[in-house]
Amino acid sequence: NIIGMLNVLEAARLNNIKKIIFPSASSMIGIAKENPVTEQHPTTPKTAYGVSKLACEHYLRIYKELYDMNYVVFRFFNIYGPYQANGLIPNIFSKLKKNEPITVFGNGDQMRDYVYIEDMIKYFSKAITSNIADNQVINMGTGQGATVKDVIELASKQVGIEPKIDYKPERPGEITNFVADTKLLRALFGSVPSTPLDEGLRLTHEWLNGKQ
């Protein structure tokens, strides 16, 4: 992530590119000390991935300070939908269809903020075509939480198969409740992603069926 970002930044600088839109990750927060999680929440990443995303945000800031290159950072929460190759939701649908147990680490009550991929397009488009969000870090979430067990239950209704769950011990550094504070996103863009989780899962399931 870091080397790739530096390559992009240098290419942009040399070619007089005026702005970079960067998809960052809310996981850089680490353990949430408060919920909803604001953009100002302290960052203590628990994974190498989170560290790399945080480093990229700092490189964007530095290039703005040194070369006046604008940026917009969208900190993704749990993005899902068509064309997702791996992750919790594709894995759940795969396990259900194969009638295999779904592995859940901990008790499954961990709350996440799930964002349907198509909801994000208008924010990227507006960030590119206007300067309303320039040089800001913005949470890309819905502000609504759902537990892992909620996602499994909703997905199982789409497939029509009763889930089998294999509970495993909680993994070290596992984030518990984690929902986006969306005040800044709403203030800048006038809205937040709004596709309900059950509808997003239906659309994702339809795409997965068409792919097979």
Short mmCIF file of C-alpha atoms in Angstrom, two decimals:
data_model
loop_
_atom_site.label_atom_id
_atom_site.label_comp_id
_atom_site.label_asym_id
_atom_site.label_seq_id
_atom_site.Cartn_x
_atom_site.Cartn_y
_atom_site.Cartn_z
CA ASN A 1 0.00 0.00 0.00
CA ILE A 2 2.70 2.50 0.97
CA ILE A 3 4.99 1.93 -2.02
CA GLY A 4 2.00 2.00 -4.36
CA MET A 5 0.83 5.29 -2.86
CA LEU A 6 4.27 6.87 -3.20
CA ASN A 7 4.41 5.79 -6.85
CA VAL A 8 1.02 7.39 -7.50
CA LEU A 9 1.94 10.57 -5.64
CA GLU A 10 5.19 10.98 -7.54
CA ALA A 11 3.51 10.29 -10.88
CA ALA A 12 0.80 12.82 -10.01
CA ARG A 13 3.38 15.43 -8.98
CA LEU A 14 5.43 14.99 -12.13
CA ASN A 15 2.33 15.18 -14.35
CA ASN A 16 0.75 18.16 -12.60
CA ILE A 17 -2.27 16.20 -11.33
CA LYS A 18 -4.31 18.45 -9.03
CA LYS A 19 -6.14 15.96 -6.83
CA ILE A 20 -6.06 12.38 -5.56
CA ILE A 21 -9.08 10.52 -4.16
CA PHE A 22 -7.87 7.91 -1.68
CA PRO A 23 -9.90 4.95 -0.33
CA SER A 24 -8.62 4.56 3.21
CA ALA A 25 -9.78 2.16 5.94
CA SER A 26 -11.54 2.72 9.24
CA SER A 27 -9.61 -0.25 10.67
CA MET A 28 -6.67 2.11 11.25
CA ILE A 29 -8.58 3.31 14.32
CA GLY A 30 -7.83 0.07 16.14
CA ILE A 31 -10.01 -0.39 19.23
CA ALA A 32 -12.87 2.10 19.27
CA LYS A 33 -12.88 4.15 22.46
CA GLU A 34 -16.21 5.73 21.55
CA ASN A 35 -19.06 5.08 19.16
CA PRO A 36 -19.93 6.35 16.64
CA VAL A 37 -16.30 6.73 15.51
CA THR A 38 -15.43 10.25 14.34
CA GLU A 39 -12.68 11.26 11.95
CA GLN A 40 -10.84 12.75 14.96
CA HIS A 41 -10.77 9.46 16.88
CA PRO A 42 -7.20 8.47 17.93
CA THR A 43 -5.56 6.03 15.49
CA THR A 44 -3.83 2.95 16.90
CA PRO A 45 -3.84 0.37 14.10
CA LYS A 46 -3.77 -3.29 15.15
CA THR A 47 -2.76 -4.70 11.76
CA ALA A 48 -0.08 -4.03 9.15
CA TYR A 49 -2.89 -3.14 6.74
CA GLY A 50 -4.18 -0.45 9.10
CA VAL A 51 -0.66 0.94 9.61
CA SER A 52 -0.15 1.18 5.84
CA LYS A 53 -3.43 3.03 5.30
CA LEU A 54 -2.59 5.50 8.08
CA ALA A 55 0.85 6.08 6.55
CA CYS A 56 -0.78 6.79 3.18
CA GLU A 57 -3.01 9.43 4.74
CA HIS A 58 0.08 11.15 6.15
CA TYR A 59 1.86 11.03 2.79
CA LEU A 60 -1.16 12.73 1.19
CA ARG A 61 -0.98 15.47 3.82
CA ILE A 62 2.74 15.92 3.23
CA TYR A 63 2.33 16.20 -0.55
CA LYS A 64 -0.35 18.85 0.01
CA GLU A 65 1.99 20.80 2.27
CA LEU A 66 5.04 20.45 -0.01
CA TYR A 67 3.51 20.52 -3.51
CA ASP A 68 -0.03 21.87 -3.01
CA MET A 69 -1.55 18.63 -4.32
CA ASN A 70 -5.14 18.32 -3.12
CA TYR A 71 -6.62 15.10 -1.81
CA VAL A 72 -9.85 13.62 -0.49
CA VAL A 73 -9.68 10.65 1.88
CA PHE A 74 -12.73 8.43 2.29
CA ARG A 75 -12.28 6.10 5.24
CA PHE A 76 -14.20 3.01 4.23
CA PHE A 77 -16.14 1.11 6.82
CA ASN A 78 -17.42 -2.34 5.74
CA ILE A 79 -17.97 -2.05 2.00
CA TYR A 80 -19.80 -4.91 0.28
CA GLY A 81 -21.66 -5.71 -2.90
CA PRO A 82 -21.19 -7.05 -6.45
CA TYR A 83 -17.66 -7.80 -7.66
CA GLN A 84 -16.33 -8.35 -4.13
CA ALA A 85 -14.05 -11.36 -4.39
CA ASN A 86 -13.62 -12.09 -0.69
CA GLY A 87 -14.64 -10.85 2.71
CA LEU A 88 -17.33 -11.63 5.26
CA ILE A 89 -20.43 -11.36 3.07
CA PRO A 90 -19.23 -13.32 0.00
CA ASN A 91 -17.90 -15.96 2.40
CA ILE A 92 -21.25 -16.21 4.20
CA PHE A 93 -23.16 -16.71 0.93
CA SER A 94 -20.61 -19.29 -0.25
CA LYS A 95 -20.81 -21.28 2.99
CA LEU A 96 -24.62 -21.19 3.00
CA LYS A 97 -24.86 -22.50 -0.55
CA LYS A 98 -22.40 -25.28 0.17
CA ASN A 99 -24.24 -26.06 3.42
CA GLU A 100 -20.95 -25.61 5.29
CA PRO A 101 -20.49 -24.10 8.75
CA ILE A 102 -19.82 -20.37 8.87
CA THR A 103 -16.87 -19.55 11.10
CA VAL A 104 -17.57 -16.76 13.60
CA PHE A 105 -14.80 -15.48 15.84
CA GLY A 106 -16.14 -14.55 19.27
CA ASN A 107 -19.86 -14.51 19.97
CA GLY A 108 -20.92 -12.81 16.71
CA ASP A 109 -22.19 -9.69 18.49
CA GLN A 110 -19.43 -7.50 17.03
CA MET A 111 -21.17 -4.54 15.40
CA ARG A 112 -20.02 -3.13 12.06
CA ASP A 113 -21.20 -0.45 9.65
CA TYR A 114 -22.00 -2.07 6.27
CA VAL A 115 -22.02 0.17 3.17
CA TYR A 116 -23.39 -0.98 -0.18
CA ILE A 117 -20.85 -0.30 -2.93
CA GLU A 118 -23.13 1.54 -5.38
CA ASP A 119 -24.06 4.09 -2.71
CA MET A 120 -20.48 5.37 -2.78
CA ILE A 121 -20.28 6.30 -6.46
CA LYS A 122 -21.97 9.71 -6.18
CA TYR A 123 -19.59 10.76 -3.38
CA PHE A 124 -16.53 9.92 -5.46
CA SER A 125 -18.03 11.71 -8.47
CA LYS A 126 -18.79 14.86 -6.48
CA ALA A 127 -15.37 14.83 -4.79
CA ILE A 128 -13.74 14.68 -8.24
CA THR A 129 -15.87 17.36 -9.90
CA SER A 130 -15.97 19.90 -7.05
CA ASN A 131 -13.73 21.15 -4.26
CA ILE A 132 -16.24 20.77 -1.41
CA ALA A 133 -14.26 17.98 0.28
CA ASP A 134 -10.72 18.92 -0.65
CA ASN A 135 -8.01 18.03 1.87
CA GLN A 136 -10.40 16.35 4.27
CA VAL A 137 -10.63 12.89 5.82
CA ILE A 138 -14.23 11.68 5.69
CA ASN A 139 -15.89 8.58 7.09
CA MET A 140 -17.66 6.53 4.43
CA GLY A 141 -20.32 4.76 6.47
CA THR A 142 -24.05 4.69 7.07
CA GLY A 143 -24.03 5.44 10.79
CA GLN A 144 -26.07 2.27 11.31
CA GLY A 145 -24.69 -0.86 12.92
CA ALA A 146 -25.40 -4.55 12.39
CA THR A 147 -23.81 -7.51 14.13
CA VAL A 148 -22.14 -10.43 12.39
CA LYS A 149 -25.06 -12.60 13.51
CA ASP A 150 -27.48 -10.08 11.96
CA VAL A 151 -25.68 -10.36 8.61
CA ILE A 152 -25.75 -14.16 8.73
CA GLU A 153 -29.47 -14.18 9.54
CA LEU A 154 -30.34 -11.77 6.72
CA ALA A 155 -28.14 -13.63 4.21
CA SER A 156 -29.67 -16.98 5.19
CA LYS A 157 -33.15 -15.58 4.44
CA GLN A 158 -31.98 -14.61 0.96
CA VAL A 159 -30.64 -18.11 0.30
CA GLY A 160 -33.42 -19.92 2.14
CA ILE A 161 -31.01 -22.09 4.10
CA GLU A 162 -30.68 -22.34 7.87
CA PRO A 163 -27.12 -21.37 8.78
CA LYS A 164 -24.67 -23.57 10.65
CA ILE A 165 -22.31 -21.47 12.77
CA ASP A 166 -18.92 -22.63 14.03
CA TYR A 167 -17.92 -20.35 16.88
CA LYS A 168 -14.17 -19.88 17.38
CA PRO A 169 -12.24 -17.95 20.05
CA GLU A 170 -12.00 -14.23 19.43
CA ARG A 171 -8.88 -13.28 17.49
CA PRO A 172 -6.24 -11.04 19.06
CA GLY A 173 -6.84 -7.37 18.28
CA GLU A 174 -10.38 -8.04 17.06
CA ILE A 175 -12.39 -4.81 16.87
CA THR A 176 -15.73 -4.91 18.66
CA ASN A 177 -18.45 -2.29 18.08
CA PHE A 178 -17.49 0.01 15.23
CA VAL A 179 -19.96 2.41 13.56
CA ALA A 180 -19.21 5.55 11.54
CA ASP A 181 -19.99 9.04 12.69
CA THR A 182 -21.42 10.47 9.46
CA LYS A 183 -21.93 14.12 10.46
CA LEU A 184 -19.07 15.38 8.27
CA LEU A 185 -20.13 13.28 5.26
CA ARG A 186 -23.69 14.65 5.52
CA ALA A 187 -22.49 18.22 6.05
CA LEU A 188 -20.28 18.15 2.95
CA PHE A 189 -22.44 16.07 0.58
CA GLY A 190 -25.96 16.47 1.98
CA SER A 191 -26.58 12.75 2.44
CA VAL A 192 -25.15 9.45 3.65
CA PRO A 193 -25.23 5.95 2.06
CA SER A 194 -28.77 4.69 2.51
CA THR A 195 -29.27 1.22 1.00
CA PRO A 196 -30.69 -0.95 3.81
CA LEU A 197 -28.57 -3.99 4.64
CA ASP A 198 -31.27 -6.49 3.66
CA GLU A 199 -31.68 -4.80 0.25
CA GLY A 200 -27.92 -4.66 -0.30
CA LEU A 201 -27.62 -8.33 0.55
CA ARG A 202 -30.44 -9.15 -1.88
CA LEU A 203 -28.66 -7.30 -4.68
CA THR A 204 -25.36 -8.96 -3.79
CA HIS A 205 -26.99 -12.40 -3.77
CA GLU A 206 -28.55 -11.74 -7.19
CA TRP A 207 -25.14 -10.78 -8.60
CA LEU A 208 -23.50 -13.86 -7.11
CA ASN A 209 -26.22 -16.06 -8.65
CA GLY A 210 -25.68 -14.46 -12.04
CA LYS A 211 -21.94 -14.98 -11.78
CA GLN A 212 -22.23 -18.72 -11.18
#
